[in-house]
mmCIF file of C-alpha atoms in Angstrom:
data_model
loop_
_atom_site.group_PDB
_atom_site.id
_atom_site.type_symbol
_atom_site.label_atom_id
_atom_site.label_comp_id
_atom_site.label_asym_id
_atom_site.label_seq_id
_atom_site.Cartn_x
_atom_site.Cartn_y
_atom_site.Cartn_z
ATOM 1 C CA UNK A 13 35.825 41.176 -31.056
ATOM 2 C CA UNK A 14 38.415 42.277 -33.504
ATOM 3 C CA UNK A 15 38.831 38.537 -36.034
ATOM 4 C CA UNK A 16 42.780 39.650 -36.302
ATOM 5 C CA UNK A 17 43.817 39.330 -33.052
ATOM 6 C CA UNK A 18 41.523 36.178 -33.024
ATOM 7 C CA UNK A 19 42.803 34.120 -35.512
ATOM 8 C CA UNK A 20 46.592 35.447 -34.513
ATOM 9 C CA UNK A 21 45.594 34.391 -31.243
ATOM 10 C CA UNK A 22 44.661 30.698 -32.320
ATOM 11 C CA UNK A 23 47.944 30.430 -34.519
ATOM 12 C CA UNK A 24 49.645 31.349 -31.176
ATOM 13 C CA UNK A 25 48.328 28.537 -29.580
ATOM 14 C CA UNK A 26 48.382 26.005 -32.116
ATOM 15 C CA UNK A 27 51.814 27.015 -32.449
ATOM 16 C CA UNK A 28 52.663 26.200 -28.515
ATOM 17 C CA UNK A 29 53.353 21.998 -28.875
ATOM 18 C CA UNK A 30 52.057 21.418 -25.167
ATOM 19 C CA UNK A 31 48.932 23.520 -25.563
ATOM 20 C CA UNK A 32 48.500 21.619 -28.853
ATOM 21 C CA UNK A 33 48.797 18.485 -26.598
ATOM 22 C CA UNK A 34 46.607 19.006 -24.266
ATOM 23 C CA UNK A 35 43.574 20.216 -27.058
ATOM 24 C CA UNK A 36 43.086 23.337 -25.822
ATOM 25 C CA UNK A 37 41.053 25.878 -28.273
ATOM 26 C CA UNK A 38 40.830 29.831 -27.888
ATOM 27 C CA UNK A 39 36.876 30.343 -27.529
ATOM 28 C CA UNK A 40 37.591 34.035 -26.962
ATOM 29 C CA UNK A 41 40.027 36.845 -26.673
ATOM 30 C CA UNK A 42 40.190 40.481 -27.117
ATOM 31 C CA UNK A 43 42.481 43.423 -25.084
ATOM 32 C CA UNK A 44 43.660 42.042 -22.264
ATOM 33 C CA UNK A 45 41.289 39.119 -21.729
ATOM 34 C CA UNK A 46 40.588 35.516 -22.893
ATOM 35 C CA UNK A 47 39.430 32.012 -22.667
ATOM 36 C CA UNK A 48 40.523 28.644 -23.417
ATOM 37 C CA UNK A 49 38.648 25.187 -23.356
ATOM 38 C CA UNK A 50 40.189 21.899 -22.554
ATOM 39 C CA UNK A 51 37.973 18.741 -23.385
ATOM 40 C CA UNK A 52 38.056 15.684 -21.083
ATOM 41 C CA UNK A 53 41.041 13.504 -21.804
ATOM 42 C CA UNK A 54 41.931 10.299 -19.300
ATOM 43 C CA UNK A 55 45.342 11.086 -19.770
ATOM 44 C CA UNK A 56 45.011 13.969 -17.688
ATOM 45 C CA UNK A 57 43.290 12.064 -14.393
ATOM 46 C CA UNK A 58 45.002 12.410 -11.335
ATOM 47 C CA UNK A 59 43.368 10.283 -9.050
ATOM 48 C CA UNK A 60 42.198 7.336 -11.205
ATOM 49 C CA UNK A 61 39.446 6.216 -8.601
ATOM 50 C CA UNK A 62 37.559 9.453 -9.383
ATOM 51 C CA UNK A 63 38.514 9.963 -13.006
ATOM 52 C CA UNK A 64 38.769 13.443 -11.880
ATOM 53 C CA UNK A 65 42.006 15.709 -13.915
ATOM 54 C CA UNK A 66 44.883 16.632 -12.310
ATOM 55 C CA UNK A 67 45.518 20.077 -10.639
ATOM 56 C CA UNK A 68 48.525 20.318 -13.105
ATOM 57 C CA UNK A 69 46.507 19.958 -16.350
ATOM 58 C CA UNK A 70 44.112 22.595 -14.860
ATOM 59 C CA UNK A 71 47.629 24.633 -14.145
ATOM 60 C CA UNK A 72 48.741 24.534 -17.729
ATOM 61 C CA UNK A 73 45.051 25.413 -19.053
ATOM 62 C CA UNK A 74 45.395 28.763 -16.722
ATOM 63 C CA UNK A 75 48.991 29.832 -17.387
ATOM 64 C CA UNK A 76 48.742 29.518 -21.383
ATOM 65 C CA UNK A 77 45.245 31.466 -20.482
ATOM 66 C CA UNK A 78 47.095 33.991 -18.516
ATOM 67 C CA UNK A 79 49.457 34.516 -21.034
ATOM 68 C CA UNK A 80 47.306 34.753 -24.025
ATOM 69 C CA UNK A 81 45.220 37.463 -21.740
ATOM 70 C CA UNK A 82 49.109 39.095 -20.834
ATOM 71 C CA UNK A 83 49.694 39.040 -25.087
ATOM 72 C CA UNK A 84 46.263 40.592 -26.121
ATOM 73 C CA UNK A 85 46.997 43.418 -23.909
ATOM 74 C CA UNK A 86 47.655 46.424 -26.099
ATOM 75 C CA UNK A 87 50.098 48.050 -24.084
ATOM 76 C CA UNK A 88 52.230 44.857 -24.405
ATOM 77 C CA UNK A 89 54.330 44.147 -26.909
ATOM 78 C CA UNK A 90 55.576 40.712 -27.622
ATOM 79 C CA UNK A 91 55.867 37.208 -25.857
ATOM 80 C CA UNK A 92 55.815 36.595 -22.146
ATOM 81 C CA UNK A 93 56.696 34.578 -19.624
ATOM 82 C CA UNK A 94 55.518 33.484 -16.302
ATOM 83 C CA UNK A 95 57.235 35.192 -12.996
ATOM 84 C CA UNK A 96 54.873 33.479 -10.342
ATOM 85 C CA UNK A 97 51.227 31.847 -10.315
ATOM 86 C CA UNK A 98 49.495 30.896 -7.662
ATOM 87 C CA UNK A 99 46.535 28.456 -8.224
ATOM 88 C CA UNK A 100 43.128 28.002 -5.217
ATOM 89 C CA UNK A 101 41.458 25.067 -6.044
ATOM 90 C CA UNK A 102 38.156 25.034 -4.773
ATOM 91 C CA UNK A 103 36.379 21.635 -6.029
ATOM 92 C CA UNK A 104 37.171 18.923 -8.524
ATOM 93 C CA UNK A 105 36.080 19.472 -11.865
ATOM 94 C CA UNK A 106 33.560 16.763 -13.045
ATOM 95 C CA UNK A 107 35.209 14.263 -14.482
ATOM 96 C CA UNK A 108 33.423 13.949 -18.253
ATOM 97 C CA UNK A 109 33.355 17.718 -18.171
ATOM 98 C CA UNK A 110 34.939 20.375 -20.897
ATOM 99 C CA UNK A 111 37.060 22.712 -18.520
ATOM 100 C CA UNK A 112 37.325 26.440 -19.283
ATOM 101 C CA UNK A 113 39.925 29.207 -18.100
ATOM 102 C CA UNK A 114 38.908 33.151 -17.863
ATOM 103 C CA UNK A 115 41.597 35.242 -17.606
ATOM 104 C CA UNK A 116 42.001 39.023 -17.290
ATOM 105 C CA UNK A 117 45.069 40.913 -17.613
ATOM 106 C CA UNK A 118 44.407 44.129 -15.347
ATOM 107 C CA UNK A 119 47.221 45.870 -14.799
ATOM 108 C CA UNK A 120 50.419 46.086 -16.647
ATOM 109 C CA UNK A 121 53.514 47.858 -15.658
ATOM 110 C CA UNK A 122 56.296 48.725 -18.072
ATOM 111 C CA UNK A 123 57.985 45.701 -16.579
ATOM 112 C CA UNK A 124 54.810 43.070 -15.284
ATOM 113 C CA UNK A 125 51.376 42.144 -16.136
ATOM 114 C CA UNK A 126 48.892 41.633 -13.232
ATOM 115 C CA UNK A 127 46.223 38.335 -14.369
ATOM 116 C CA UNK A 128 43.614 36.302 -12.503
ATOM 117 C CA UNK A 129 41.901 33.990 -14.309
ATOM 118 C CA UNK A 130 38.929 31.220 -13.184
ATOM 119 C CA UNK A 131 38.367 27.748 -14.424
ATOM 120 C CA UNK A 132 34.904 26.570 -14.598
ATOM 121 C CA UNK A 133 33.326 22.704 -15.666
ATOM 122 C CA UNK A 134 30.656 22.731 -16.908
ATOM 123 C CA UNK A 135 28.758 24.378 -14.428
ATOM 124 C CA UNK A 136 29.469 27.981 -14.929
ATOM 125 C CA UNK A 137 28.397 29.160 -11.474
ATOM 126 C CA UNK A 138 30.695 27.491 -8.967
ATOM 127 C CA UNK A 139 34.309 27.792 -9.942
ATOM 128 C CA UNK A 140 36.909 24.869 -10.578
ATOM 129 C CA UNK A 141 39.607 26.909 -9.603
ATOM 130 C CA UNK A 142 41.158 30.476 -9.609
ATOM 131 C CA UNK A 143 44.817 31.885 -10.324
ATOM 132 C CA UNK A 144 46.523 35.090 -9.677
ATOM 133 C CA UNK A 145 49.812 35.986 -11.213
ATOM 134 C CA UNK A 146 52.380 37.936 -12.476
ATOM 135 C CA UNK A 147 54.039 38.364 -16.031
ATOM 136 C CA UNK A 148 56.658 39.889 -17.764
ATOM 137 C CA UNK A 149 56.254 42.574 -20.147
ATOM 138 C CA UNK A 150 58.170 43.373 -23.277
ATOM 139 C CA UNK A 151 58.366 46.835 -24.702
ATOM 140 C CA UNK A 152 56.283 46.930 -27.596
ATOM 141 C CA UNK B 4 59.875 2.766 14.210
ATOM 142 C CA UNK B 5 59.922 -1.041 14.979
ATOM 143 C CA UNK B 6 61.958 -2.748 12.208
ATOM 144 C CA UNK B 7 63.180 -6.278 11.956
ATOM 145 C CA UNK B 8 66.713 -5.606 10.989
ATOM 146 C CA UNK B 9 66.997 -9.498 9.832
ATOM 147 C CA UNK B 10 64.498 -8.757 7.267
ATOM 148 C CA UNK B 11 66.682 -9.992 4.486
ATOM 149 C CA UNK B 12 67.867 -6.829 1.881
ATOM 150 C CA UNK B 13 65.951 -7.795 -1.293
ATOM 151 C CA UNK B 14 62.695 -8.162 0.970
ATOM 152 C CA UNK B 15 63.163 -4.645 1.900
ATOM 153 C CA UNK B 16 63.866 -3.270 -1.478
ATOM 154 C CA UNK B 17 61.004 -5.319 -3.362
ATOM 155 C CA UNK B 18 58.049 -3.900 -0.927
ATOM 156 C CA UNK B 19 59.812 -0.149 -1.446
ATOM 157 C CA UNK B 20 59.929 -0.213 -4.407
ATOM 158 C CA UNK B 21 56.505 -2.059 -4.952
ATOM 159 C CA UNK B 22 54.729 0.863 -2.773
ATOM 160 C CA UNK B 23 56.374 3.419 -4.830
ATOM 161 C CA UNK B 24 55.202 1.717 -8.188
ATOM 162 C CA UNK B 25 51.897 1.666 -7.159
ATOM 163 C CA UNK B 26 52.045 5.393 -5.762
ATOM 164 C CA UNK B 27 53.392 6.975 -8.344
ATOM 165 C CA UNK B 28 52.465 4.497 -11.551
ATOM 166 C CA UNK B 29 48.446 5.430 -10.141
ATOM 167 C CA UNK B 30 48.556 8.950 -11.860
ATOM 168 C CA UNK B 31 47.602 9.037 -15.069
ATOM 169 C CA UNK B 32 48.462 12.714 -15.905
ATOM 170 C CA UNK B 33 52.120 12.147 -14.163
ATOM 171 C CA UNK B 34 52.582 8.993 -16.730
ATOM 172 C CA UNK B 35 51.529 11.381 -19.443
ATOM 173 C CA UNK B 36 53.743 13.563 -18.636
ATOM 174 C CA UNK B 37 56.808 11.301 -18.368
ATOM 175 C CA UNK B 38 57.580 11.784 -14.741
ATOM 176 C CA UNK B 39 59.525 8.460 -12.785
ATOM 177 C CA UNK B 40 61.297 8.411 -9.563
ATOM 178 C CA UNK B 41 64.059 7.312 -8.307
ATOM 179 C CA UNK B 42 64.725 6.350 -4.648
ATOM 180 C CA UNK B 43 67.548 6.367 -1.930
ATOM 181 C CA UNK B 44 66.185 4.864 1.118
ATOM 182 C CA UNK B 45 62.938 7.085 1.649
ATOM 183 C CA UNK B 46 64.134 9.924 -0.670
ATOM 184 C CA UNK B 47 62.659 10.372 -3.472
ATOM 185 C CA UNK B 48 64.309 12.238 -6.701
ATOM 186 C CA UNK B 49 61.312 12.880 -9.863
ATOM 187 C CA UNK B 50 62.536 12.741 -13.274
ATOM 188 C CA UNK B 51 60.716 14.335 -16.065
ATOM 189 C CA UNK B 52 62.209 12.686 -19.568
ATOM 190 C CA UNK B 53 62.050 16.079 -22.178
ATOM 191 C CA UNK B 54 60.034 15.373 -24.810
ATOM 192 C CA UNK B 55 59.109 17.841 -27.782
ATOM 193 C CA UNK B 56 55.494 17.825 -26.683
ATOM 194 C CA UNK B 57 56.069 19.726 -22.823
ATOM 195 C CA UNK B 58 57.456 22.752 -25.072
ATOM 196 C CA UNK B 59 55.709 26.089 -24.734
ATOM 197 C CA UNK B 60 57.712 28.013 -26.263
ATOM 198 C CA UNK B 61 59.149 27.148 -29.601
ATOM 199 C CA UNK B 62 61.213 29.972 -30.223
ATOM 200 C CA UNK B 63 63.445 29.656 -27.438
ATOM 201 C CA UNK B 64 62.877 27.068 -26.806
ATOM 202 C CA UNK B 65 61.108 26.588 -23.166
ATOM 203 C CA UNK B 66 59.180 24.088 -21.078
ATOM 204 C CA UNK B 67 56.103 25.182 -20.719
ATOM 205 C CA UNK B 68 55.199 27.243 -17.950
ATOM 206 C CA UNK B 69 52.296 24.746 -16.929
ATOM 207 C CA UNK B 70 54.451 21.365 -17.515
ATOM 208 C CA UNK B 71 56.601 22.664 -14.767
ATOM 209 C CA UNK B 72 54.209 23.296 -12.578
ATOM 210 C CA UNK B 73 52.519 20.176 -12.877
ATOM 211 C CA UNK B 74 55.543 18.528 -12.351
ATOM 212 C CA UNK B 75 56.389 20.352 -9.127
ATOM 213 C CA UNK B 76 52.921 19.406 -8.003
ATOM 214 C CA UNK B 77 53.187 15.447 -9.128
ATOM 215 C CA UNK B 78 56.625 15.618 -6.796
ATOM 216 C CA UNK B 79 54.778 17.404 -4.134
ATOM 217 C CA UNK B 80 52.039 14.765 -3.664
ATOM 218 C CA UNK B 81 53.753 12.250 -4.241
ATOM 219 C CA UNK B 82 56.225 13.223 -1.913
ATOM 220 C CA UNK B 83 53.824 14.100 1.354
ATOM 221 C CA UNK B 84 52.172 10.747 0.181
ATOM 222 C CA UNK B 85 54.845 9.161 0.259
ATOM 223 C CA UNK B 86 55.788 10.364 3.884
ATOM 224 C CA UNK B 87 53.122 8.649 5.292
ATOM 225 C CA UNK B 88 53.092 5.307 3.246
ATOM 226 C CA UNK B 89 56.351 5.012 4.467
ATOM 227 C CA UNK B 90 55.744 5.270 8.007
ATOM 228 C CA UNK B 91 52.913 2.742 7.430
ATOM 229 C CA UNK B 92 54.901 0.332 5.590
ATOM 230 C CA UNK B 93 57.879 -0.121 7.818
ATOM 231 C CA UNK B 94 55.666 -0.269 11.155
ATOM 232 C CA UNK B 95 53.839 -3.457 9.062
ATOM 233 C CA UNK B 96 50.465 -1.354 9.591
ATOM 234 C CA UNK B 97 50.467 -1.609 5.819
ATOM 235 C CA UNK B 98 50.905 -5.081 4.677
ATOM 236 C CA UNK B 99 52.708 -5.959 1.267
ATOM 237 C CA UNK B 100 49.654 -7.887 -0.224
ATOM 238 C CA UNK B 101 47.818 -4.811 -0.057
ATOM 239 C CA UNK B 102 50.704 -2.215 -1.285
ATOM 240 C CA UNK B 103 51.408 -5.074 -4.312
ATOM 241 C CA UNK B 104 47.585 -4.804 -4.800
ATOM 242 C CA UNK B 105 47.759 -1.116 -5.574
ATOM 243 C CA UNK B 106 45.442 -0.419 -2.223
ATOM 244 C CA UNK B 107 47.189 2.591 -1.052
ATOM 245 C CA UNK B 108 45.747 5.832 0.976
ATOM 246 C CA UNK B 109 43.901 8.235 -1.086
ATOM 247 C CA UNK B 110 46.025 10.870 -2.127
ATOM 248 C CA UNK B 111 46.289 14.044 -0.637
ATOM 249 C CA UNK B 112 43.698 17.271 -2.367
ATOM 250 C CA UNK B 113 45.677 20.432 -3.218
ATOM 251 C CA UNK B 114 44.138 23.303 -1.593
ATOM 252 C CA UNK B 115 46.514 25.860 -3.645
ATOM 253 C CA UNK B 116 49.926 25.901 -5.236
ATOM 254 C CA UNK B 117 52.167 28.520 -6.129
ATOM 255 C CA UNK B 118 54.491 28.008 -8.533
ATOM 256 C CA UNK B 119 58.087 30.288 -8.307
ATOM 257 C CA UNK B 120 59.505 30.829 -12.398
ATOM 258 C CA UNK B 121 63.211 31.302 -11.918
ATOM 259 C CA UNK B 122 64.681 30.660 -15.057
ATOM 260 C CA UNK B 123 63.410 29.458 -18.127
ATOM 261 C CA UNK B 124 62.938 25.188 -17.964
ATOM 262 C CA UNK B 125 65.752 24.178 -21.381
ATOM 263 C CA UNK B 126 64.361 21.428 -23.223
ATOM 264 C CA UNK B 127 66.195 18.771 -21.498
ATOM 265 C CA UNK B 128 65.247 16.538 -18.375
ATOM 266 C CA UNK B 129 64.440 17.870 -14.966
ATOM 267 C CA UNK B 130 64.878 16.504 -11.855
ATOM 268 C CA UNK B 131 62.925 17.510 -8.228
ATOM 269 C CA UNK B 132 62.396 17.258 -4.909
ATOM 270 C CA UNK B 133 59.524 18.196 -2.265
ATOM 271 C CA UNK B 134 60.085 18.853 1.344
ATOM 272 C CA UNK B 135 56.992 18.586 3.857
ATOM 273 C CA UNK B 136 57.651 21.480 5.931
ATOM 274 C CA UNK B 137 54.542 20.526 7.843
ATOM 275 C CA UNK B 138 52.042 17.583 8.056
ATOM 276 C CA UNK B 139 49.257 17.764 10.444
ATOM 277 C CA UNK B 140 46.143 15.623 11.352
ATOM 278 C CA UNK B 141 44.312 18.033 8.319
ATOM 279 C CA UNK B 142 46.692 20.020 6.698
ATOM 280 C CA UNK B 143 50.074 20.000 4.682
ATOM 281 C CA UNK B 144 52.339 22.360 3.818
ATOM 282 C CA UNK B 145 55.038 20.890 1.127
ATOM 283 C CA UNK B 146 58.093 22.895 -0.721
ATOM 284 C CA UNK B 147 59.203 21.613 -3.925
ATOM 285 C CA UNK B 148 62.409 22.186 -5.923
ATOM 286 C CA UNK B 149 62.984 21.631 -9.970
ATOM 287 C CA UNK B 150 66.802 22.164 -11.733
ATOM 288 C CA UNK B 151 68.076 20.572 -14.716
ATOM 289 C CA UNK B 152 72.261 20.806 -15.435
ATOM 290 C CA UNK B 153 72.919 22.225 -11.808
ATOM 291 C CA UNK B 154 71.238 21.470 -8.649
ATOM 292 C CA UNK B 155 72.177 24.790 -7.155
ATOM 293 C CA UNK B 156 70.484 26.690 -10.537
ATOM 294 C CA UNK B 157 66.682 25.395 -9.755
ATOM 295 C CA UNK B 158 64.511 26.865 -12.559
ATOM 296 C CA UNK B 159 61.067 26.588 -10.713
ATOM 297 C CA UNK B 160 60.233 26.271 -7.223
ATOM 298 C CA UNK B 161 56.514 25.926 -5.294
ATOM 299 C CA UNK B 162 54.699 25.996 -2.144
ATOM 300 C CA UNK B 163 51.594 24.307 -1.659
ATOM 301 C CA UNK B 164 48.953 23.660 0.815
ATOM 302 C CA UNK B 165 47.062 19.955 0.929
ATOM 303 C CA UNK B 166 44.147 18.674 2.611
ATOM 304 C CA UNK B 167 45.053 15.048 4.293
ATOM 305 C CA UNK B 168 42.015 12.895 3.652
ATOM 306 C CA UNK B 169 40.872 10.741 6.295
ATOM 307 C CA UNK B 170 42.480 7.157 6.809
ATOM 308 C CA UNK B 171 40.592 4.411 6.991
#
C-alpha cells in the first residue's frame, strides 16, 4: 500500500468537519478501494430502546467511504461528489460495536465512478449493510 | 375518524404536539444532527439548523453528502411514523398519558434508501418533507424531499422502503 496516498488520504478526511465528527479513521486505501471505521458513539442511536445507530450515521460512514474509494482511483483526478446512493440494510449493527465500510470503485467513466461498498460490525461475516452508487469524475 | 369537535383547541394542540415531541425528541442521532419539526395540522415540515460540523466539503463549501441523507431518512420515518400515530391518537386508541409518557409504536426498520444528489446542500438550513406513497400491513414505501432558499430547487431527494413492525 503506497504510505503517500495513505497519509493524503487521512488529511482528506480529517480535513472533511462531519467525517471529523463522526470519528471516522481511514484503516486502508489504495487505487480505487478503501475502508473507514466508525467507533460506537450514543449520539448516533436511532432507536434508543435498542441503542442500535441510525441508518443515517451508517449512510455518512459509506458515502465518505465511497468517495475516498472514487478519489484513490488513478484515473480520477480531483474531488467528487455524490450523484445517487442507494443503501440495503440487512441487520442492525450491534450496538457497542466499531462499524466498518468497504468500498470499491470499479468502473469509472470519463464522466462517473461506479462504487459498492459493505459495512460490517464486528462480525466480519454477515454484513451491516451494502451501497451501490454513482460519482462524478473530474478530469485529472 | 371519530373526533369530538368540542374538544377545546389548546387540548388538541397540547396532545399533537406532545406525540410529536416524544416521536421525534426519541432519536438520538436526529438531535445530533439538529433536525426539529414543525407542524400544520398533521403535516409535518423538518428543519435541519446548519452548523459548521454537517460540512463535507470545505472548499466549497457543501453539506455533506451523508448529513443529507440522514436527514431525508430522519423525515422519512418520522413521517410514515407519524402517519400512523396520528390515526391512533385522534381515534383515542392512543391515550395522552401514554403519548406524554414517551410510549409510542416502535419505529419503522429501513429496508433500503436511495438517496437522489441534485444540487450541492449550501451551508445554510434545510427544510423537508416525506410523502408515504404506500403503507401496507408489512411494508412502506415513503418519498422524501430536501430544498433550502427555494422549495421548487430541492437539492436531495429519496425513496425508501420500511418494514412496519408489529403493533402491540
Amino acid at each position: 500500500m503506497p504510505t503517500d496516498k495513505t497519509s493524503f488520504a487521512r488529511q482528506f478526511i480529517g480535513s472533511i468537519p462531519h467525517s471529523r465528527e463522526l470519528g471516522m479513521t481511514i484503516t486502508e486505501v489504495s487505487d480505487g478501494k478503501a475502508e473507514i471505521a466508525m467507533g460506537y458513539d450514543t449520539r448516533f442511536v436511532g432507536d434508543p430502546e435498542t441503542g442500535v445507530i441510525h441508518g443515517g450515521a451508517v449512510s455518512a460512514l459509506m458515502d465518505t467511504c465511497c468517495g475516498t474509494a472514487v478519489m484513490s482511483h488513478p484515473q480520477v483526478g480531483g474531488a467528487t461528489a455524490t450523484i445517487d446512493l442507494r443503501i440495503d440494510y440487512m441487520r442492525a449493527a450491534t450496538p457497542g460495536q466499531t462499524i466498518t465500510a468497504r468500498a470499491e470503485c470499479y468502473h469509472v467513466t470519463r464522466t462517473v465512478a461506479f462504487v459498492r461498498a459493505t459495512t460490517y460490525d464486528e462480525d466480519f461475516d454477515r454484513p451491516v449493510a451494502t451501497a451501490t452508487g454513482a460519482f462524478t469524475v473530474e478530469k485529472s | 375518524m371519530p373526533q369530538n369537535r368540542r374538544e377545546p383547541l389548546q387540548q388538541v394542540k397540547h396532545r399533537r404536539d406532545a406525540a410529536l415531541r416524544a416521536l421525534a425528541g426519541g432519536i438520538p442521532y436526529a438531535q445530533y444532527l439538529g433536525i426539529t419539526f414543525d407542524r400544520r395540522g398533521d403535516e409535518l415540515t423538518a428543519l435541519l439548523a446548519y452548523d459548521d460540523k454537517l460540512i463535507g466539503n470545505p472548499m466549497l463549501p457543501a453539506l455533506h453528502g451523508g448529513v443529507t441523507a440522514a436527514f431525508l431518512e430522519v423525515t422519512a420515518i418520522v413521517g410514515l411514523s407519524w402517519s400512523f400515530i396520528w390515526e391512533d391518537m385522534e381515534s383515542g386508541a392512543l391515550p395522552l398519558e401514554e403519548v406524554e409518557a414517551g410510549t409510542l409504536p416502535r419505529l419503522p426498520k429501513t429496508i433500503d434508501f436511495t438517496v437522489d444528489y441534485l444540487r450541492s446542500g449550501l451551508p445554510r438550513d434545510s427544510y423537508a418533507r416525506a410523502r408515504v406513497t404506500r403503507s401496507g400491513r408489512r411494508y412502506a414505501s415513503v418519498h422524501a424531499e430536501a430544498w433550502q432558499d427555494n422549495r421548487n430547487r430541492p437539492h436531495a431527494q429519496a425513496t425508501g422502503h420500511f418494514l412496519m413492525l408489529p403493533r402491540d
